[in-house]
Coordinates of C-alpha atoms in Angstrom, one line a residue:
M1073 CA -43.5 -111.1 -81.3
E1074 CA -40.6 -113.1 -82.7
E1075 CA -37.8 -114.6 -80.8
Q1076 CA -34.8 -115.0 -83.1
S1077 CA -32.7 -118.2 -82.9
S1078 CA -29.4 -119.3 -84.3
C1079 CA -29.3 -121.0 -87.6
P1080 CA -27.5 -124.4 -87.6
N1081 CA -26.6 -125.9 -91.0
V1082 CA -27.1 -129.7 -91.2
S1083 CA -26.6 -131.7 -94.4
I1084 CA -25.4 -135.1 -95.7
P1085 CA -23.6 -135.9 -99.0
C1086 CA -26.4 -137.7 -100.8
C1087 CA -29.0 -137.0 -103.5
P1088 CA -31.2 -135.2 -102.8
N1089 CA -29.4 -133.1 -100.3
V1090 CA -31.6 -131.9 -97.4
S1091 CA -30.6 -129.5 -94.7
I1092 CA -32.1 -127.1 -92.2
P1093 CA -30.2 -123.9 -92.6
C1094 CA -32.4 -122.0 -90.3
Y1095 CA -35.3 -122.1 -87.9
N1096 CA -37.3 -119.5 -86.0
E1097 CA -39.5 -119.3 -82.9
Q1098 CA -42.9 -117.7 -83.7
R1099 CA -45.8 -116.6 -81.6
D1100 CA -49.3 -116.9 -83.0
K1101 CA -52.3 -116.1 -80.8
K1102 CA -50.0 -116.3 -77.7
K1103 CA -48.9 -119.8 -78.6
R1104 CA -45.3 -120.3 -79.5
Y1105 CA -44.2 -122.6 -82.2
T1106 CA -41.1 -123.3 -84.3
V1107 CA -40.9 -123.1 -88.1
Y1108 CA -38.0 -124.9 -89.8
K1109 CA -36.7 -123.9 -93.2
V1110 CA -35.7 -127.1 -95.0
M1111 CA -33.4 -126.7 -98.1
V1112 CA -33.7 -129.5 -100.7
N1113 CA -31.1 -129.8 -103.4
V1114 CA -31.5 -132.3 -106.3
G1115 CA -28.9 -131.8 -109.1
R1116 CA -29.3 -128.3 -110.4
H1117 CA -32.6 -127.8 -108.6
E1118 CA -33.0 -126.3 -105.2
W1119 CA -36.0 -125.2 -103.2
F1120 CA -37.2 -124.6 -99.6
V1121 CA -40.0 -126.1 -97.7
F1122 CA -41.2 -125.0 -94.3
R1123 CA -42.1 -127.5 -91.6
R1124 CA -43.1 -127.5 -87.9
Y1125 CA -41.8 -130.1 -85.5
A1126 CA -45.2 -131.9 -85.5
E1127 CA -44.9 -132.5 -89.2
F1128 CA -41.4 -134.0 -88.7
D1129 CA -42.8 -136.2 -85.9
K1130 CA -45.7 -137.4 -88.1
L1131 CA -43.2 -138.4 -90.9
Y1132 CA -40.9 -140.2 -88.4
N1133 CA -43.9 -142.2 -87.1
T1134 CA -44.8 -143.2 -90.6
L1135 CA -41.3 -144.3 -91.4
R1136 CA -40.9 -146.2 -88.1
K1137 CA -43.9 -148.3 -89.0
Q1138 CA -42.5 -149.1 -92.5
F1139 CA -38.9 -149.6 -91.3
P1140 CA -39.1 -150.9 -87.7
S1141 CA -35.6 -152.5 -87.9
L1142 CA -34.0 -149.1 -88.3
N1143 CA -35.1 -147.9 -84.9
L1144 CA -35.6 -144.3 -86.0
K1145 CA -35.8 -141.8 -83.3
I1146 CA -36.7 -138.1 -83.7
P1147 CA -34.5 -135.8 -81.6
P1148 CA -36.4 -134.0 -78.8
K1149 CA -38.0 -130.7 -79.8
R1150 CA -35.7 -128.5 -77.7
I1151 CA -32.6 -129.8 -79.5
F1152 CA -34.1 -130.8 -82.9
G1153 CA -32.5 -128.1 -85.0
D1154 CA -29.0 -129.1 -84.0
N1155 CA -29.4 -132.9 -84.1
F1156 CA -31.7 -133.6 -87.0
D1157 CA -30.2 -136.2 -89.4
P1158 CA -31.4 -135.7 -93.0
G1159 CA -30.6 -139.4 -93.7
D1160 CA -33.5 -140.4 -91.5
I1161 CA -36.0 -139.1 -94.0
L1162 CA -34.1 -140.1 -97.1
I1163 CA -34.5 -143.8 -96.6
N1164 CA -36.9 -144.3 -99.5
L1165 CA -37.6 -141.5 -101.9
T1166 CA -40.4 -143.4 -103.6
L1167 CA -42.6 -143.2 -100.5
P1168 CA -45.5 -140.7 -101.1
D1169 CA -45.1 -139.3 -97.6
V1170 CA -41.4 -138.5 -98.1
R1171 CA -42.0 -137.0 -101.5
A1172 CA -44.9 -134.9 -100.2
F1173 CA -42.9 -133.7 -97.2
L1174 CA -40.1 -132.6 -99.5
Q1175 CA -42.4 -131.3 -102.2
M1176 CA -40.5 -133.4 -104.7
D1177 CA -43.5 -133.7 -107.0
K1178 CA -44.2 -130.0 -107.2
S1179 CA -43.6 -129.2 -110.8
Q1180 CA -42.2 -125.7 -110.2
N1181 CA -39.4 -127.1 -108.2
F1182 CA -38.2 -129.1 -111.2
S1183 CA -38.9 -126.5 -113.9
D1184 CA -36.2 -125.8 -116.5
P1185 CA -33.9 -123.1 -114.9
S1186 CA -33.7 -121.6 -118.4
E1187 CA -37.4 -120.8 -118.2
D1188 CA -37.3 -119.3 -114.7
E1189 CA -36.5 -115.6 -114.7
D1190 CA -35.3 -115.6 -111.2
D1191 CA -32.9 -118.5 -112.0
K1192 CA -31.6 -116.8 -115.2
V1193 CA -31.0 -113.5 -113.5
G1194 CA -30.0 -112.4 -110.1
D1195 CA -28.9 -115.8 -108.7
D1196 CA -25.4 -114.5 -108.4
R1197 CA -26.4 -111.1 -107.2
T1198 CA -26.2 -110.6 -103.5
P1199 CA -26.1 -107.6 -101.1
T1200 CA -22.5 -108.5 -100.4
D1201 CA -21.6 -107.3 -103.9
F1202 CA -21.8 -103.8 -102.4
D1203 CA -20.5 -101.6 -99.6
F1204 CA -23.6 -99.8 -98.1
L1205 CA -22.4 -96.4 -97.1
K1206 CA -25.2 -94.1 -96.1
V1207 CA -29.0 -94.0 -95.7
I1208 CA -30.3 -91.4 -98.2
G1209 CA -34.0 -92.0 -97.9
K1210 CA -36.8 -93.9 -96.1
G1211 CA -40.2 -95.2 -97.2
S1212 CA -43.1 -97.3 -96.0
F1213 CA -41.4 -100.6 -96.8
G1214 CA -37.7 -99.9 -96.3
K1215 CA -34.8 -97.6 -97.0
V1216 CA -32.8 -96.2 -99.9
L1217 CA -29.0 -96.4 -99.4
L1218 CA -25.9 -95.1 -101.2
A1219 CA -23.8 -98.1 -102.1
K1220 CA -20.5 -98.7 -103.8
R1221 CA -20.2 -101.8 -106.1
K1222 CA -17.1 -103.7 -104.9
L1223 CA -16.3 -104.9 -108.4
D1224 CA -15.7 -101.5 -110.1
G1225 CA -16.2 -98.8 -107.4
K1226 CA -19.3 -97.4 -109.0
Y1227 CA -22.0 -95.8 -106.9
Y1228 CA -25.7 -96.7 -106.9
A1229 CA -28.8 -96.0 -104.9
I1230 CA -30.2 -99.3 -103.6
K1231 CA -33.8 -99.5 -102.5
V1232 CA -34.0 -102.2 -99.8
L1233 CA -37.6 -103.4 -99.0
Q1234 CA -38.8 -105.8 -96.4
K1235 CA -40.9 -108.6 -97.8
R1236 CA -42.8 -109.2 -94.6
V1237 CA -44.0 -105.6 -94.4
I1238 CA -45.0 -105.7 -98.1
L1239 CA -47.0 -108.9 -97.6
N1240 CA -48.6 -107.8 -94.3
R1241 CA -49.9 -104.7 -96.1
R1242 CA -50.8 -106.7 -99.2
E1243 CA -48.7 -104.4 -101.4
Q1244 CA -46.9 -107.0 -103.5
K1245 CA -48.7 -106.1 -106.7
H1246 CA -47.5 -102.5 -106.3
I1247 CA -43.9 -103.6 -105.8
M1248 CA -44.0 -105.9 -108.9
A1249 CA -45.7 -103.1 -110.9
E1250 CA -42.8 -100.8 -109.8
R1251 CA -40.3 -103.3 -111.0
N1252 CA -42.0 -103.6 -114.3
V1253 CA -42.2 -99.8 -114.8
L1254 CA -38.5 -99.4 -113.9
L1255 CA -37.6 -101.8 -116.7
K1256 CA -39.4 -99.6 -119.2
N1257 CA -37.7 -96.4 -117.9
M1258 CA -34.3 -97.1 -119.6
K1259 CA -35.3 -95.2 -122.8
H1260 CA -36.2 -91.9 -121.2
P1261 CA -33.7 -89.3 -119.9
F1262 CA -35.9 -88.0 -117.0
L1263 CA -36.8 -91.3 -115.4
V1264 CA -34.5 -93.1 -112.9
G1265 CA -32.8 -96.2 -114.4
L1266 CA -32.8 -99.7 -113.0
H1267 CA -29.5 -101.5 -113.3
Y1268 CA -30.7 -104.8 -111.7
S1269 CA -32.9 -106.2 -109.0
F1270 CA -32.5 -109.2 -106.8
Q1271 CA -33.9 -110.7 -103.7
T1272 CA -32.9 -112.6 -100.6
T1273 CA -35.1 -114.7 -98.2
D1274 CA -36.4 -111.6 -96.5
K1275 CA -35.6 -108.6 -98.7
L1276 CA -36.0 -107.1 -102.2
Y1277 CA -33.3 -105.0 -103.7
F1278 CA -33.6 -102.4 -106.5
V1279 CA -30.2 -101.2 -107.8
L1280 CA -30.9 -97.7 -109.2
D1281 CA -29.1 -94.7 -110.6
F1282 CA -27.5 -92.6 -107.8
V1283 CA -29.0 -89.2 -108.5
N1284 CA -27.3 -86.8 -106.0
G1285 CA -28.5 -83.3 -106.8
G1286 CA -31.2 -83.6 -104.2
E1287 CA -35.0 -83.8 -104.1
L1288 CA -36.9 -80.9 -105.6
F1289 CA -38.5 -80.8 -102.2
F1290 CA -35.1 -80.3 -100.5
H1291 CA -34.4 -77.3 -102.8
L1292 CA -37.9 -75.9 -102.4
Q1293 CA -37.6 -76.0 -98.6
K1294 CA -34.3 -74.0 -98.9
E1295 CA -35.5 -71.5 -101.4
Q1296 CA -39.3 -71.5 -100.8
T1297 CA -40.2 -70.6 -104.4
F1298 CA -38.5 -70.7 -107.8
P1299 CA -38.4 -68.0 -110.5
E1300 CA -40.8 -68.8 -113.3
P1301 CA -38.2 -69.7 -115.9
R1302 CA -36.7 -72.3 -113.6
A1303 CA -40.1 -73.7 -112.7
K1304 CA -41.0 -73.8 -116.4
F1305 CA -37.8 -75.9 -117.2
Y1306 CA -38.6 -78.4 -114.5
I1307 CA -42.3 -78.7 -115.5
A1308 CA -41.3 -79.3 -119.1
E1309 CA -39.0 -82.1 -118.2
M1310 CA -41.7 -83.6 -115.8
A1311 CA -44.3 -83.4 -118.6
S1312 CA -42.0 -85.2 -120.9
A1313 CA -41.5 -88.0 -118.4
L1314 CA -45.2 -88.3 -117.8
G1315 CA -46.0 -88.3 -121.4
Y1316 CA -43.6 -91.1 -122.0
L1317 CA -45.2 -93.2 -119.2
H1318 CA -48.7 -92.5 -120.7
S1319 CA -47.4 -93.7 -124.1
L1320 CA -46.8 -97.0 -122.4
N1321 CA -50.2 -97.0 -120.8
I1322 CA -48.9 -96.2 -117.4
V1323 CA -50.4 -93.7 -115.0
Y1324 CA -47.9 -92.4 -112.5
R1325 CA -50.3 -91.2 -109.8
D1326 CA -47.8 -89.8 -107.3
L1327 CA -46.1 -86.7 -108.8
K1328 CA -44.8 -84.5 -105.9
P1329 CA -41.6 -82.7 -105.0
E1330 CA -40.4 -85.6 -102.9
N1331 CA -40.4 -87.9 -105.9
I1332 CA -38.5 -85.5 -108.2
L1333 CA -34.8 -85.6 -108.0
L1334 CA -32.2 -83.3 -109.6
D1335 CA -29.1 -84.9 -111.1
S1336 CA -25.6 -83.4 -110.8
E1337 CA -26.2 -81.2 -113.9
G1338 CA -29.6 -79.9 -112.8
H1339 CA -32.0 -82.0 -114.9
I1340 CA -35.0 -83.6 -113.2
V1341 CA -35.3 -87.4 -112.6
L1342 CA -38.6 -88.9 -111.7
T1343 CA -38.4 -91.7 -109.2
D1344 CA -40.6 -94.0 -106.9
F1345 CA -43.0 -95.9 -109.2
G1346 CA -44.8 -97.8 -106.4
L1347 CA -48.2 -96.3 -107.1
C1348 CA -48.0 -96.6 -110.9
K1349 CA -50.9 -98.3 -112.6
E1350 CA -50.2 -100.3 -115.7
G1351 CA -52.4 -101.1 -118.6
I1352 CA -54.4 -97.8 -118.6
S1353 CA -54.7 -96.3 -122.1
Q1354 CA -56.3 -92.9 -122.6
A1355 CA -59.7 -94.4 -123.1
E1356 CA -59.5 -96.6 -119.9
T1357 CA -60.0 -95.8 -116.3
T1358 CA -59.1 -97.1 -112.8
S1359 CA -60.6 -96.3 -109.4
T1360 CA -58.0 -97.1 -106.7
F1361 CA -57.8 -94.4 -104.0
C1362 CA -54.1 -93.6 -103.8
G1363 CA -51.6 -90.8 -103.9
T1364 CA -50.5 -88.0 -101.6
P1365 CA -53.3 -85.8 -100.1
E1366 CA -52.0 -82.4 -101.3
Y1367 CA -51.9 -83.5 -104.9
L1368 CA -55.0 -85.7 -105.3
A1369 CA -57.3 -84.8 -108.2
P1370 CA -61.0 -84.2 -107.4
E1371 CA -62.1 -87.4 -109.2
V1372 CA -59.8 -89.5 -107.0
L1373 CA -61.3 -87.9 -103.9
R1374 CA -64.8 -88.6 -105.2
K1375 CA -63.8 -92.2 -105.7
Q1376 CA -64.8 -92.0 -109.3
P1377 CA -63.1 -93.8 -112.2
Y1378 CA -60.2 -91.8 -113.4
D1379 CA -57.6 -91.9 -116.2
N1380 CA -54.1 -90.5 -116.9
T1381 CA -55.4 -86.9 -116.6
V1382 CA -54.8 -87.2 -112.8
D1383 CA -51.1 -86.8 -113.6
W1384 CA -51.7 -83.5 -115.3
W1385 CA -53.6 -82.3 -112.2
C1386 CA -50.5 -83.3 -110.2
L1387 CA -48.3 -81.4 -112.6
G1388 CA -50.4 -78.3 -112.1
S1389 CA -50.2 -78.7 -108.3
V1390 CA -46.4 -79.0 -108.4
L1391 CA -46.0 -76.0 -110.7
Y1392 CA -48.2 -73.9 -108.3
E1393 CA -46.1 -75.0 -105.4
M1394 CA -42.8 -74.1 -107.1
L1395 CA -44.2 -70.6 -108.0
F1396 CA -46.0 -69.8 -104.7
G1397 CA -44.4 -72.1 -102.0
L1398 CA -47.4 -74.3 -101.2
P1399 CA -49.7 -76.7 -103.1
P1400 CA -52.8 -74.9 -104.5
F1401 CA -55.5 -76.0 -102.0
Y1402 CA -53.3 -76.7 -99.0
S1403 CA -54.5 -76.8 -95.5
R1404 CA -53.1 -78.4 -92.4
D1405 CA -56.5 -79.9 -91.8
T1406 CA -56.7 -82.8 -94.4
H1407 CA -60.5 -82.7 -94.4
E1408 CA -60.5 -79.0 -95.1
M1409 CA -57.9 -79.5 -97.8
Y1410 CA -60.0 -82.1 -99.5
D1411 CA -63.0 -79.8 -99.4
N1412 CA -60.9 -77.0 -100.9
I1413 CA -59.8 -79.4 -103.7
L1414 CA -63.4 -80.4 -104.5
H1415 CA -65.1 -77.0 -104.1
K1416 CA -62.9 -74.0 -103.8
P1417 CA -61.8 -72.0 -106.9
L1418 CA -58.2 -71.7 -107.7
R1419 CA -56.7 -68.8 -105.8
M1420 CA -54.8 -66.4 -108.0
R1421 CA -51.7 -64.9 -106.5
P1422 CA -49.5 -62.1 -107.7
G1423 CA -46.1 -62.8 -109.3
A1424 CA -46.9 -65.2 -112.1
S1425 CA -47.3 -64.4 -115.8
N1426 CA -50.6 -64.6 -117.6
T1427 CA -49.5 -67.7 -119.5
A1428 CA -48.5 -69.4 -116.2
W1429 CA -51.9 -68.7 -114.8
S1430 CA -53.5 -69.9 -118.1
L1431 CA -51.6 -73.2 -117.7
L1432 CA -52.4 -73.6 -114.0
Q1433 CA -56.1 -73.0 -114.7
A1434 CA -56.1 -75.6 -117.5
L1435 CA -54.2 -78.2 -115.5
L1436 CA -56.2 -77.6 -112.2
E1437 CA -59.6 -77.9 -113.9
K1438 CA -61.7 -79.8 -111.4
D1439 CA -63.6 -81.6 -114.2
G1440 CA -61.1 -84.2 -115.6
T1441 CA -62.9 -84.4 -118.9
H1442 CA -62.2 -80.7 -119.5
R1443 CA -58.7 -80.7 -118.1
L1444 CA -55.7 -79.9 -120.4
G1445 CA -54.5 -83.3 -121.6
S1446 CA -57.9 -85.0 -121.6
R1447 CA -58.1 -85.1 -125.4
D1448 CA -54.6 -85.5 -126.8
D1449 CA -52.5 -86.1 -123.6
F1450 CA -48.9 -84.8 -123.7
N1451 CA -49.4 -83.2 -127.1
E1452 CA -51.9 -80.7 -125.5
I1453 CA -49.4 -79.8 -122.8
K1454 CA -46.6 -79.2 -125.3
A1455 CA -48.8 -77.0 -127.4
H1456 CA -49.7 -74.6 -124.5
Y1457 CA -48.3 -71.1 -125.0
F1458 CA -46.5 -71.3 -121.6
F1459 CA -44.0 -73.6 -123.3
S1460 CA -43.7 -71.7 -126.6
E1461 CA -40.0 -71.1 -126.0
I1462 CA -39.3 -74.8 -125.4
N1463 CA -37.6 -76.8 -128.1
W1464 CA -39.0 -80.2 -127.1
D1465 CA -36.5 -82.2 -129.2
D1466 CA -33.6 -80.4 -127.6
L1467 CA -35.2 -80.8 -124.2
E1468 CA -35.5 -84.5 -124.5
Q1469 CA -31.9 -84.8 -125.7
R1470 CA -30.8 -82.9 -122.6
K1471 CA -29.5 -80.1 -124.8
V1472 CA -31.3 -77.3 -123.0
P1473 CA -29.1 -76.0 -120.2
P1474 CA -30.6 -76.3 -116.7
P1475 CA -31.2 -72.9 -115.0
F1476 CA -29.7 -74.2 -111.7
T1477 CA -26.8 -76.5 -111.1
P1478 CA -26.7 -78.3 -107.7
N1479 CA -23.6 -78.2 -105.6
V1480 CA -22.2 -81.7 -106.2
N1481 CA -18.5 -82.2 -105.6
S1482 CA -18.1 -85.9 -106.3
P1483 CA -20.0 -89.0 -107.6
H1484 CA -20.7 -90.0 -103.9
D1485 CA -21.5 -86.5 -102.6
I1486 CA -24.5 -86.6 -100.2
T1487 CA -24.7 -82.9 -99.2
N1488 CA -28.0 -82.5 -101.0
F1489 CA -29.7 -85.2 -98.9
D1490 CA -31.5 -84.6 -95.7
P1491 CA -29.1 -85.0 -92.7
E1492 CA -32.0 -86.8 -90.9
F1493 CA -31.3 -89.7 -93.2
T1494 CA -27.6 -89.4 -93.8
G1495 CA -26.9 -89.3 -90.1
E1496 CA -28.6 -92.6 -89.5
T1497 CA -26.4 -95.7 -88.9
V1498 CA -26.3 -98.3 -91.7
T1499 CA -27.2 -101.6 -90.0
N1500 CA -25.7 -104.9 -90.9
S1501 CA -29.1 -106.3 -91.5
V1502 CA -29.3 -104.3 -94.7
C1503 CA -26.5 -106.2 -96.2
Y1504 CA -26.9 -109.7 -94.7
T1505 CA -29.9 -111.9 -95.0
E1506 CA -31.6 -112.3 -91.7
D1507 CA -32.4 -116.0 -92.0
S1508 CA -33.3 -116.1 -88.3
I1509 CA -36.5 -114.2 -89.1
V1510 CA -37.7 -116.8 -91.7
N1511 CA -41.3 -117.9 -91.0
A1512 CA -44.3 -119.2 -92.7
I1513 CA -44.9 -116.0 -94.6
V1514 CA -41.8 -116.7 -96.7
M1515 CA -43.8 -119.5 -98.4
E1516 CA -46.2 -116.9 -99.7
A1517 CA -43.2 -114.6 -100.7
D1518 CA -41.9 -117.4 -103.0
D1519 CA -44.9 -116.9 -105.3
A1520 CA -45.6 -113.2 -104.6
F1521 CA -42.3 -112.0 -105.9
L1522 CA -41.7 -114.6 -108.6
G1523 CA -39.9 -112.9 -111.5
F1524 CA -38.7 -110.0 -109.4
S1525 CA -35.0 -110.4 -110.2
Y1526 CA -33.6 -108.7 -113.2
A1527 CA -30.1 -108.2 -114.7
P1528 CA -28.9 -106.9 -118.1
P1529 CA -27.7 -109.5 -120.6
S1530 CA -24.1 -109.0 -119.5
D1531 CA -22.2 -106.8 -117.1
D1532 CA -21.1 -104.8 -120.0
S1533 CA -24.5 -103.1 -119.9
F1534 CA -24.2 -102.4 -116.3
L1535 CA -23.3 -98.8 -116.8

């Protein structure tokens, strides 16, 4: 349990400049201790080190022995943060103990800023560039908020993630993979676009397209099922997006109605790339057990190596749900649902065309090696007779009129979002860095999220 403390700022006009902008009380195994965040600035270079009082005390003892005439005294622990004089430890910067304490010989602290992606991009990006207006979604690591950029009044969806939660769950690789996938999405019309990303001491920020037609899940809840032509349109756009990801050797792994948005015109936009797996060509496999229970392919449940055909299973599951109101093997009992996925035959229901059933059976084939898409990926999907009326070139140029247009009255309209989210209060902590919660885990975060920040070459491309 943490006890937050105030953050005094102490510095002196010398080179290097050392200050303690923040400290925090921590409890570890029922023992309380204080971690001080020390900011070191040398010319254009700036970095943080994290030290406990005992480490300061040890350094003071070393300096007292070498400079007895200076009569150095360390302030008592209870008032140290407010009374520490950086000049005490800057007596002689050639001393190995001082240099080690300030990490002055750590090469990455003096790397060329032009070679550091997080120095090049995002240093001038801060949460205060935006007015955060409404919560529009929540996830395992944070929230998604509607925000207005102060510079030009444009609206964006900003995904705000807590570093500590990510690190505690050891999910930093997934977050960095999501960032990498988002950067590759810019060339496809049915994938959400990343405008830029940046980080503060304790949070990560993805600045994304604000897509306000609502989740497919939201509309399915209201309407229960969709007519087959409408479902066909959505599935075709989803298949196009998945095919594009596969062409980049990316497996999506989490296709579900909650991750499919509608834009203001009615086109689908795929979002949330946290479970994507990079570097998987059609001939390669992975084996991580992940996804959403209702949409897991049999080979994932069996913990067998799998490839990008798991995405085509998910596509079939979403098509089935749009046509009939529930995923194909759904049960409230998860174990029973897993058993259904593994062993029960696909249940045919009235109301769908023969070509729809043919596609469902081909996509929901339990043997991944025989599933539609297992040989020639997206090309097999496009060639199925269910899509015979689709002009794929027109579809991917957004020339095919959507069968449904969401009720969107303005660029910041949130009526298609769940009131459970939009009614939530936007807290100040979303916008401001909570330096008072800094602790030793931030040292790990420095490396875990290295290279996270991104911005286009100029603000002209911030569209």
